[in-house]
CSV table of C-alpha atoms in Angstrom, one decimal:
chain,number,residue,atom,x,y,z
A,299,MET,CA,128.5,73.9,183.6
A,300,GLY,CA,127.5,76.9,181.5
A,301,LYS,CA,125.8,74.6,179.0
A,302,VAL,CA,123.6,73.0,181.7
A,303,SER,CA,122.7,76.3,183.0
A,304,TYR,CA,121.5,77.4,179.5
A,305,GLU,CA,119.4,74.3,179.0
A,306,GLU,CA,117.8,74.8,182.3
A,307,SER,CA,117.0,78.4,181.7
A,308,ARG,CA,115.5,77.6,178.2
A,309,GLN,CA,113.3,74.9,179.6
A,310,LYS,CA,112.2,77.2,182.3
A,311,ARG,CA,111.2,79.9,179.7
A,312,VAL,CA,109.2,77.2,177.7
A,313,GLU,CA,107.3,76.2,180.8
A,314,GLU,CA,106.6,79.8,181.6
A,315,ASN,CA,105.3,80.6,178.1
A,316,LYS,CA,103.1,77.5,178.1
A,317,LYS,CA,101.7,78.5,181.4
A,318,ARG,CA,100.8,82.0,180.0
A,319,LEU,CA,99.1,80.4,177.0
A,320,GLU,CA,97.0,78.3,179.3
A,321,ASP,CA,96.1,81.3,181.4
A,322,LEU,CA,94.9,83.1,178.2
A,323,ASN,CA,93.1,79.9,176.9
A,324,LEU,CA,94.9,80.3,173.5
A,325,ILE,CA,95.7,76.6,173.2
A,326,HIS,CA,92.1,75.5,173.4
A,327,LEU,CA,91.1,78.3,171.0
A,328,SER,CA,93.6,77.2,168.4
A,329,GLN,CA,92.4,73.6,168.6
A,330,SER,CA,88.8,74.7,168.1
A,331,LEU,CA,89.7,76.6,165.0
A,332,LYS,CA,91.3,73.6,163.5
A,333,ASN,CA,88.2,71.5,164.1
A,334,LEU,CA,86.1,74.2,162.3
A,335,SER,CA,88.2,74.3,159.1
A,336,PRO,CA,86.3,73.1,156.0
A,337,LYS,CA,87.1,69.7,154.7
A,338,SER,CA,87.5,69.0,151.0
A,339,SER,CA,84.4,67.4,149.6
A,340,PRO,CA,84.6,64.8,146.8
A,341,MET,CA,83.9,66.0,143.2
A,342,LYS,CA,80.3,65.4,142.2
A,343,VAL,CA,79.7,63.4,139.0
A,344,TRP,CA,76.9,64.8,136.7
A,345,LYS,CA,74.3,62.2,135.8
A,346,PRO,CA,71.7,62.8,133.0
A,347,ARG,CA,68.2,63.4,134.2
A,348,THR,CA,65.9,60.6,133.4
A,349,VAL,CA,62.2,61.4,132.8
A,350,GLU,CA,59.8,58.7,133.5
A,351,LYS,CA,57.2,58.2,130.7
A,352,LYS,CA,53.7,57.2,131.4
A,353,MET,CA,50.7,56.6,129.2
A,354,VAL,CA,48.0,59.0,130.1
A,355,ALA,CA,44.4,58.7,128.7
A,356,VAL,CA,43.3,61.8,126.9
A,357,ARG,CA,40.1,63.3,128.3
A,358,ARG,CA,37.4,63.9,125.8
A,359,SER,CA,34.0,65.5,126.3
A,360,ALA,CA,31.0,63.2,126.5
A,361,ARG,CA,29.5,64.6,123.3
A,362,VAL,CA,32.7,64.0,121.3
A,363,ALA,CA,33.4,60.6,122.9
A,364,LYS,CA,30.0,59.3,121.8
A,365,SER,CA,30.4,60.6,118.2
A,366,PRO,CA,31.8,58.3,115.5
A,367,ALA,CA,35.4,58.8,114.5
A,368,PRO,CA,35.8,61.1,111.5
A,369,VAL,CA,36.8,59.7,108.2
A,370,TYR,CA,39.0,61.9,106.1
A,371,VAL,CA,38.8,61.5,102.3
A,372,GLU,CA,41.2,63.2,99.9
A,373,VAL,CA,39.3,65.5,97.5
A,374,HIS,CA,40.9,66.9,94.4
A,375,LEU,CA,39.5,70.4,93.5
A,376,PRO,CA,39.6,71.7,90.0
A,377,ARG,CA,42.2,74.4,89.4
A,378,LEU,CA,40.7,77.7,88.6
A,379,ALA,CA,42.5,79.7,86.0
A,380,SER,CA,43.1,83.3,87.0
A,381,PRO,CA,41.8,85.8,84.5
A,382,ARG,CA,44.5,87.3,82.3
A,383,LYS,CA,44.8,91.1,82.2
A,384,THR,CA,43.9,92.6,78.8
A,385,TYR,CA,45.7,95.8,77.8
A,386,GLY,CA,43.9,96.6,74.6
A,387,VAL,CA,41.6,95.4,71.9
A,388,VAL,CA,43.1,94.4,68.6
A,389,ARG,CA,40.7,94.7,65.7
A,390,GLY,CA,40.8,91.6,63.6
A,391,ASN,CA,44.4,90.4,62.9
A,392,TYR,CA,45.9,93.9,62.8
A,393,GLY,CA,49.4,94.1,64.0
A,394,VAL,CA,52.0,96.9,63.5
A,395,ALA,CA,51.0,99.2,60.6
A,396,THR,CA,53.2,99.3,57.5
A,397,GLU,CA,54.5,102.6,56.1
A,398,GLU,CA,52.1,102.2,53.2
A,399,GLU,CA,49.2,101.9,55.5
A,400,ARG,CA,50.2,104.9,57.5
A,401,ALA,CA,50.6,107.0,54.4
A,402,TYR,CA,47.1,105.9,53.2
A,403,THR,CA,45.3,106.8,56.4
A,404,ILE,CA,47.2,110.1,56.9
A,405,GLU,CA,46.2,111.1,53.3
A,406,LYS,CA,42.5,110.4,54.0
A,407,ALA,CA,42.7,112.2,57.4
A,408,GLU,CA,44.2,115.4,55.8
A,409,LYS,CA,41.4,115.5,53.2
A,410,LEU,CA,38.8,115.3,56.0
A,411,VAL,CA,40.6,118.0,58.0
A,412,ALA,CA,40.6,120.3,54.9
A,413,LYS,CA,36.8,120.1,54.9
A,414,LEU,CA,36.4,120.5,58.7
A,415,GLU,CA,38.6,123.6,58.9
A,416,GLU,CA,36.0,125.4,56.7
A,417,GLU,CA,33.7,125.3,59.8
A,418,GLY,CA,36.2,127.5,61.6
A,419,TYR,CA,37.1,125.1,64.5
A,420,PRO,CA,40.7,124.2,65.5
A,421,THR,CA,41.5,120.7,64.3
A,422,VAL,CA,44.4,118.3,64.8
A,423,ILE,CA,45.3,114.9,63.5
A,424,ARG,CA,46.9,112.2,65.7
A,425,PRO,CA,48.2,109.0,64.0
A,426,MET,CA,47.8,106.1,66.5
A,427,LEU,CA,50.9,104.4,67.8
A,428,PRO,CA,51.1,101.3,70.1
A,429,SER,CA,51.4,103.5,73.2
A,430,HIS,CA,48.1,105.2,72.3
A,431,VAL,CA,46.1,102.1,71.9
A,432,THR,CA,47.8,99.4,74.2
A,433,GLY,CA,49.8,99.4,77.4
A,434,CYS,CA,49.8,102.8,79.0
A,435,PHE,CA,47.0,104.3,76.9
A,436,TRP,CA,48.5,107.8,76.9
A,437,LEU,CA,47.6,110.3,74.1
A,438,GLY,CA,50.0,113.2,73.8
A,439,LEU,CA,48.9,116.3,71.8
A,440,PRO,CA,51.0,119.0,70.0
A,441,SER,CA,52.1,121.6,72.5
A,442,ASP,CA,51.2,124.5,70.2
A,443,PHE,CA,47.7,123.1,69.8
A,444,CYS,CA,47.3,122.8,73.6
A,445,ARG,CA,48.6,126.3,74.3
A,446,THR,CA,46.2,128.0,71.8
A,447,SER,CA,43.1,125.8,72.0
A,448,LEU,CA,43.0,124.0,75.4
A,449,PRO,CA,42.7,125.1,79.1
A,450,ASN,CA,45.7,126.0,81.2
A,451,ASN,CA,44.6,123.9,84.1
A,452,ASP,CA,43.7,120.3,84.6
A,453,ALA,CA,40.3,119.8,83.0
A,454,THR,CA,37.7,117.3,81.8
A,455,ILE,CA,37.4,117.1,78.1
A,456,THR,CA,34.5,115.2,76.6
A,457,LEU,CA,35.1,113.3,73.4
A,458,VAL,CA,32.1,113.0,71.1
A,459,ASP,CA,32.3,110.4,68.4
A,460,GLU,CA,30.5,110.4,65.1
A,461,GLU,CA,27.5,108.5,66.6
A,462,GLY,CA,27.1,111.2,69.2
A,463,ASP,CA,28.3,109.1,72.1
A,464,GLU,CA,30.3,111.0,74.8
A,465,TYR,CA,33.5,109.9,76.6
A,466,PRO,CA,34.9,112.1,79.4
A,467,THR,CA,38.7,112.2,79.6
A,468,VAL,CA,41.2,114.0,81.8
A,469,TYR,CA,43.4,116.6,80.2
A,470,LEU,CA,46.8,117.4,81.8
A,471,PRO,CA,48.3,120.7,80.5
A,472,ARG,CA,51.7,120.1,82.1
A,473,LYS,CA,52.0,116.9,80.1
A,474,THR,CA,50.0,118.2,77.1
A,475,GLY,CA,47.9,115.1,76.7
A,476,LEU,CA,44.8,113.0,77.6
A,477,SER,CA,45.2,110.5,80.5
A,478,GLY,CA,42.2,109.0,82.3
A,479,GLY,CA,39.3,108.1,80.1
A,480,TRP,CA,41.3,107.8,76.9
A,481,ARG,CA,41.7,104.1,77.5
A,482,GLY,CA,38.0,103.6,77.5
A,483,PHE,CA,37.5,105.6,74.3
A,484,ALA,CA,40.3,103.7,72.5
A,485,MET,CA,39.0,100.3,73.5
A,486,ALA,CA,35.4,101.1,72.8
A,487,HIS,CA,36.3,102.2,69.2
A,488,GLU,CA,38.8,99.3,68.8
A,489,LEU,CA,41.6,101.7,67.8
A,490,VAL,CA,44.8,100.0,66.4
A,491,ASP,CA,48.3,101.1,65.4
A,492,GLY,CA,48.1,103.0,62.2
A,493,ASP,CA,44.6,104.4,62.6
A,494,ASN,CA,44.2,108.2,62.5
A,495,VAL,CA,42.1,110.2,65.0
A,496,ILE,CA,41.0,113.8,64.2
A,497,PHE,CA,40.1,116.1,67.0
A,498,GLN,CA,37.9,119.1,66.3
A,499,VAL,CA,37.8,121.6,69.2
A,500,ILE,CA,34.1,122.6,69.5
A,501,SER,CA,34.8,124.3,72.9
A,502,HIS,CA,37.5,124.2,75.6
A,503,SER,CA,35.8,121.1,77.0
A,504,ILE,CA,34.4,119.3,74.0
A,505,PHE,CA,36.2,117.5,71.1
A,506,LYS,CA,34.4,116.2,68.1
A,507,VAL,CA,36.2,113.0,67.1
A,508,TYR,CA,36.6,111.4,63.6
A,509,ILE,CA,38.4,108.1,63.0
A,510,ILE,CA,40.2,107.2,59.8
A,511,ARG,CA,40.9,103.4,60.1
A,512,ARG,CA,43.8,101.6,58.3
A,513,ARG,CA,42.9,98.5,56.3
A,514,ASP,CA,44.8,95.5,55.1
A,515,ASP,CA,44.0,95.8,51.4
A,516,VAL,CA,45.5,99.3,50.9
A,517,ALA,CA,44.4,100.9,47.7
A,518,LEU,CA,45.3,104.5,47.2
A,519,GLU,CA,42.3,106.6,46.2
A,520,GLU,CA,41.8,110.1,45.1
Protein backbone atom coordinates (compact mmCIF):
# COMPACT_ATOMS: atom_id res chain seq x y z
CA MET A 1 0.00 0.00 0.00
CA GLY A 2 2.87 2.33 0.88
CA LYS A 3 4.67 1.52 -2.38
CA VAL A 4 1.62 2.44 -4.49
CA SER A 5 1.22 5.68 -2.68
CA TYR A 6 4.90 6.58 -3.39
CA GLU A 7 4.56 5.88 -7.13
CA GLU A 8 1.43 7.91 -7.31
CA SER A 9 3.05 10.82 -5.50
CA ARG A 10 6.16 10.68 -7.77
CA GLN A 11 4.07 10.62 -10.92
CA LYS A 12 2.08 13.52 -9.61
CA ARG A 13 5.29 15.59 -9.05
CA VAL A 14 6.50 14.77 -12.59
CA GLU A 15 3.23 15.99 -14.03
CA GLU A 16 3.40 19.14 -11.97
CA ASN A 17 7.01 19.87 -13.07
CA LYS A 18 6.13 19.28 -16.70
CA LYS A 19 3.22 21.68 -16.40
CA ARG A 20 5.51 24.36 -14.91
CA LEU A 21 7.99 23.95 -17.79
CA GLU A 22 5.17 24.33 -20.28
CA ASP A 23 3.99 27.46 -18.47
CA LEU A 24 7.55 28.91 -18.75
CA ASN A 25 7.88 27.77 -22.40
CA LEU A 26 11.29 26.16 -21.58
CA ILE A 27 10.63 22.96 -23.50
CA HIS A 28 10.14 24.79 -26.82
CA LEU A 29 13.19 27.00 -26.12
CA SER A 30 15.43 23.96 -25.54
CA GLN A 31 14.23 22.39 -28.76
CA SER A 32 14.97 25.61 -30.71
CA LEU A 33 18.54 25.74 -29.37
CA LYS A 34 19.15 22.17 -30.52
CA ASN A 35 18.01 23.07 -33.99
CA LEU A 36 20.44 26.06 -34.09
CA SER A 37 23.57 24.11 -33.08
CA PRO A 38 26.22 24.02 -35.91
CA LYS A 39 26.52 20.86 -37.87
CA SER A 40 29.93 19.41 -38.70
CA SER A 41 30.87 20.22 -42.29
CA PRO A 42 32.81 17.75 -44.41
CA MET A 43 36.61 18.44 -44.87
CA LYS A 44 37.42 20.40 -47.97
CA VAL A 45 39.94 18.85 -50.36
CA TRP A 46 42.51 21.29 -51.85
CA LYS A 47 42.76 21.18 -55.59
CA PRO A 48 45.56 22.86 -57.59
CA ARG A 49 44.53 25.96 -59.45
CA THR A 50 44.58 25.57 -63.18
CA VAL A 51 45.34 28.57 -65.38
CA GLU A 52 43.93 28.57 -68.80
CA LYS A 53 46.52 29.50 -71.42
CA LYS A 54 45.52 31.45 -74.46
CA MET A 55 47.47 32.68 -77.43
CA VAL A 56 47.24 36.47 -77.60
CA ALA A 57 48.44 38.48 -80.56
CA VAL A 58 51.05 41.11 -79.65
CA ARG A 59 50.03 44.60 -80.56
CA ARG A 60 52.60 46.48 -82.64
CA SER A 61 52.56 50.04 -83.85
CA ALA A 62 51.67 50.57 -87.49
CA ARG A 63 55.14 51.98 -88.25
CA VAL A 64 56.93 48.98 -86.76
CA ALA A 65 54.54 46.47 -88.26
CA LYS A 66 55.24 47.74 -91.78
CA SER A 67 59.03 47.68 -91.29
CA PRO A 68 60.97 44.57 -92.36
CA ALA A 69 62.10 42.22 -89.62
CA PRO A 70 65.62 43.05 -88.38
CA VAL A 71 68.48 40.74 -89.28
CA TYR A 72 71.12 40.26 -86.58
CA VAL A 73 74.65 39.45 -87.72
CA GLU A 74 77.43 38.48 -85.31
CA VAL A 75 80.33 40.91 -85.60
CA HIS A 76 83.76 40.24 -84.10
CA LEU A 77 85.44 43.44 -82.94
CA PRO A 78 89.23 43.56 -82.62
CA ARG A 79 90.49 43.45 -79.05
CA LEU A 80 92.13 46.66 -77.98
CA ALA A 81 95.25 46.27 -75.90
CA SER A 82 95.25 48.51 -72.83
CA PRO A 83 98.33 50.68 -72.50
CA ARG A 84 100.85 49.42 -70.01
CA LYS A 85 101.94 51.81 -67.31
CA THR A 86 105.57 52.84 -67.55
CA TYR A 87 107.40 53.55 -64.32
CA GLY A 88 110.67 54.77 -65.68
CA VAL A 89 112.98 55.13 -68.61
CA VAL A 90 115.88 52.72 -68.91
CA ARG A 91 118.80 54.09 -70.92
CA GLY A 92 120.01 51.42 -73.34
CA ASN A 93 120.33 48.00 -71.74
CA TYR A 94 121.37 49.34 -68.35
CA GLY A 95 120.30 47.22 -65.39
CA VAL A 96 121.56 47.22 -61.82
CA ALA A 97 124.94 48.94 -61.48
CA THR A 98 127.96 46.91 -60.41
CA GLU A 99 130.20 47.99 -57.55
CA GLU A 100 132.90 48.86 -60.06
CA GLU A 101 130.53 51.12 -61.99
CA ARG A 102 129.40 52.85 -58.82
CA ALA A 103 132.96 53.47 -57.72
CA TYR A 104 133.80 54.93 -61.12
CA THR A 105 130.94 57.43 -61.21
CA ILE A 106 131.42 58.46 -57.57
CA GLU A 107 135.10 59.17 -58.22
CA LYS A 108 134.24 61.38 -61.19
CA ALA A 109 131.51 63.14 -59.20
CA GLU A 110 133.87 63.91 -56.31
CA LYS A 111 136.40 65.48 -58.72
CA LEU A 112 133.66 67.74 -60.14
CA VAL A 113 132.44 68.70 -56.67
CA ALA A 114 135.97 69.75 -55.70
CA LYS A 115 135.90 72.27 -58.56
CA LEU A 116 132.35 73.47 -57.87
CA GLU A 117 133.02 74.14 -54.19
CA GLU A 118 135.56 76.75 -55.24
CA GLU A 119 132.56 78.84 -56.30
CA GLY A 120 131.41 78.95 -52.68
CA TYR A 121 127.99 77.29 -53.11
CA PRO A 122 126.85 74.31 -50.97
CA THR A 123 127.07 71.09 -52.98
CA VAL A 124 125.92 67.50 -52.41
CA ILE A 125 126.29 64.23 -54.39
CA ARG A 126 123.42 61.74 -54.70
CA PRO A 127 124.26 58.32 -56.23
CA MET A 128 121.13 57.07 -58.01
CA LEU A 129 119.36 53.97 -56.70
CA PRO A 130 116.35 52.11 -58.19
CA SER A 131 113.93 53.98 -55.87
CA HIS A 132 115.23 57.28 -57.25
CA VAL A 133 114.76 56.51 -60.94
CA THR A 134 111.92 53.92 -61.07
CA GLY A 135 108.82 53.09 -59.06
CA CYS A 136 108.16 55.71 -56.39
CA PHE A 137 110.61 58.33 -57.78
CA TRP A 138 111.50 59.71 -54.36
CA LEU A 139 114.83 61.46 -53.81
CA GLY A 140 116.00 61.75 -50.22
CA LEU A 141 118.70 64.27 -49.30
CA PRO A 142 121.14 64.29 -46.34
CA SER A 143 119.45 65.77 -43.26
CA ASP A 144 122.45 67.98 -42.37
CA PHE A 145 122.47 69.39 -45.91
CA CYS A 146 118.71 70.13 -45.72
CA ARG A 147 118.96 71.76 -42.31
CA THR A 148 121.76 74.16 -43.30
CA SER A 149 120.99 74.87 -46.95
CA LEU A 150 117.25 74.40 -47.59
CA PRO A 151 113.97 76.03 -46.39
CA ASN A 152 112.26 74.90 -43.18
CA ASN A 153 108.84 74.78 -44.82
CA ASP A 154 107.43 72.99 -47.87
CA ALA A 155 108.74 74.81 -50.91
CA THR A 156 109.21 74.64 -54.66
CA ILE A 157 112.81 74.10 -55.71
CA THR A 158 113.72 74.55 -59.37
CA LEU A 159 116.30 72.16 -60.82
CA VAL A 160 118.38 73.73 -63.60
CA ASP A 161 120.30 71.24 -65.76
CA GLU A 162 123.52 71.88 -67.71
CA GLU A 163 121.50 72.98 -70.77
CA GLY A 164 119.71 75.63 -68.72
CA ASP A 165 116.33 73.83 -68.73
CA GLU A 166 114.31 74.28 -65.55
CA TYR A 167 112.28 71.60 -63.69
CA PRO A 168 110.21 72.68 -60.64
CA THR A 169 110.07 70.11 -57.82
CA VAL A 170 108.37 69.92 -54.42
CA TYR A 171 110.67 69.90 -51.39
CA LEU A 172 109.34 68.36 -48.15
CA PRO A 173 111.48 69.34 -45.14
CA ARG A 174 109.75 66.83 -42.82
CA LYS A 175 110.91 64.01 -45.11
CA THR A 176 114.11 65.80 -46.22
CA GLY A 177 113.68 65.10 -49.91
CA LEU A 178 112.20 65.94 -53.31
CA SER A 179 108.79 64.55 -54.21
CA GLY A 180 106.56 65.96 -56.97
CA GLY A 181 108.48 66.99 -60.10
CA TRP A 182 111.48 64.76 -59.47
CA ARG A 183 109.96 61.98 -61.57
CA GLY A 184 109.75 64.29 -64.59
CA PHE A 185 113.37 65.34 -64.17
CA ALA A 186 114.61 61.75 -63.80
CA MET A 187 112.69 60.55 -66.86
CA ALA A 188 113.64 63.55 -69.01
CA HIS A 189 117.33 62.92 -68.30
CA GLU A 190 117.01 59.11 -68.52
CA LEU A 191 118.65 58.56 -65.14
CA VAL A 192 119.50 54.95 -64.26
CA ASP A 193 120.79 53.05 -61.27
CA GLY A 194 124.45 53.95 -60.71
CA ASP A 195 124.35 57.47 -62.16
CA ASN A 196 125.47 60.28 -59.85
CA VAL A 197 123.63 63.61 -59.59
CA ILE A 198 125.34 66.66 -58.11
CA PHE A 199 123.18 69.43 -56.65
CA GLN A 200 124.70 72.89 -56.26
CA VAL A 201 122.56 75.23 -54.16
CA ILE A 202 122.51 78.54 -56.01
CA SER A 203 119.73 79.82 -53.70
CA HIS A 204 117.10 78.38 -51.34
CA SER A 205 114.86 77.75 -54.35
CA ILE A 206 117.31 76.95 -57.17
CA PHE A 207 119.61 73.94 -57.63
CA LYS A 208 122.15 73.74 -60.42
CA VAL A 209 122.31 70.05 -61.41
CA TYR A 210 125.21 68.07 -62.92
CA ILE A 211 124.90 64.42 -63.98
CA ILE A 212 127.74 61.88 -63.97
CA ARG A 213 126.54 58.86 -65.93
CA ARG A 214 127.73 55.30 -65.46
CA ARG A 215 128.85 53.40 -68.55
CA ASP A 216 129.17 49.77 -69.53
CA ASP A 217 132.86 49.81 -70.52
CA VAL A 218 134.28 51.05 -67.23
CA ALA A 219 137.82 52.37 -67.53
CA LEU A 220 139.22 54.11 -64.49
CA GLU A 221 140.73 57.45 -65.42
CA GLU A 222 142.74 60.02 -63.61
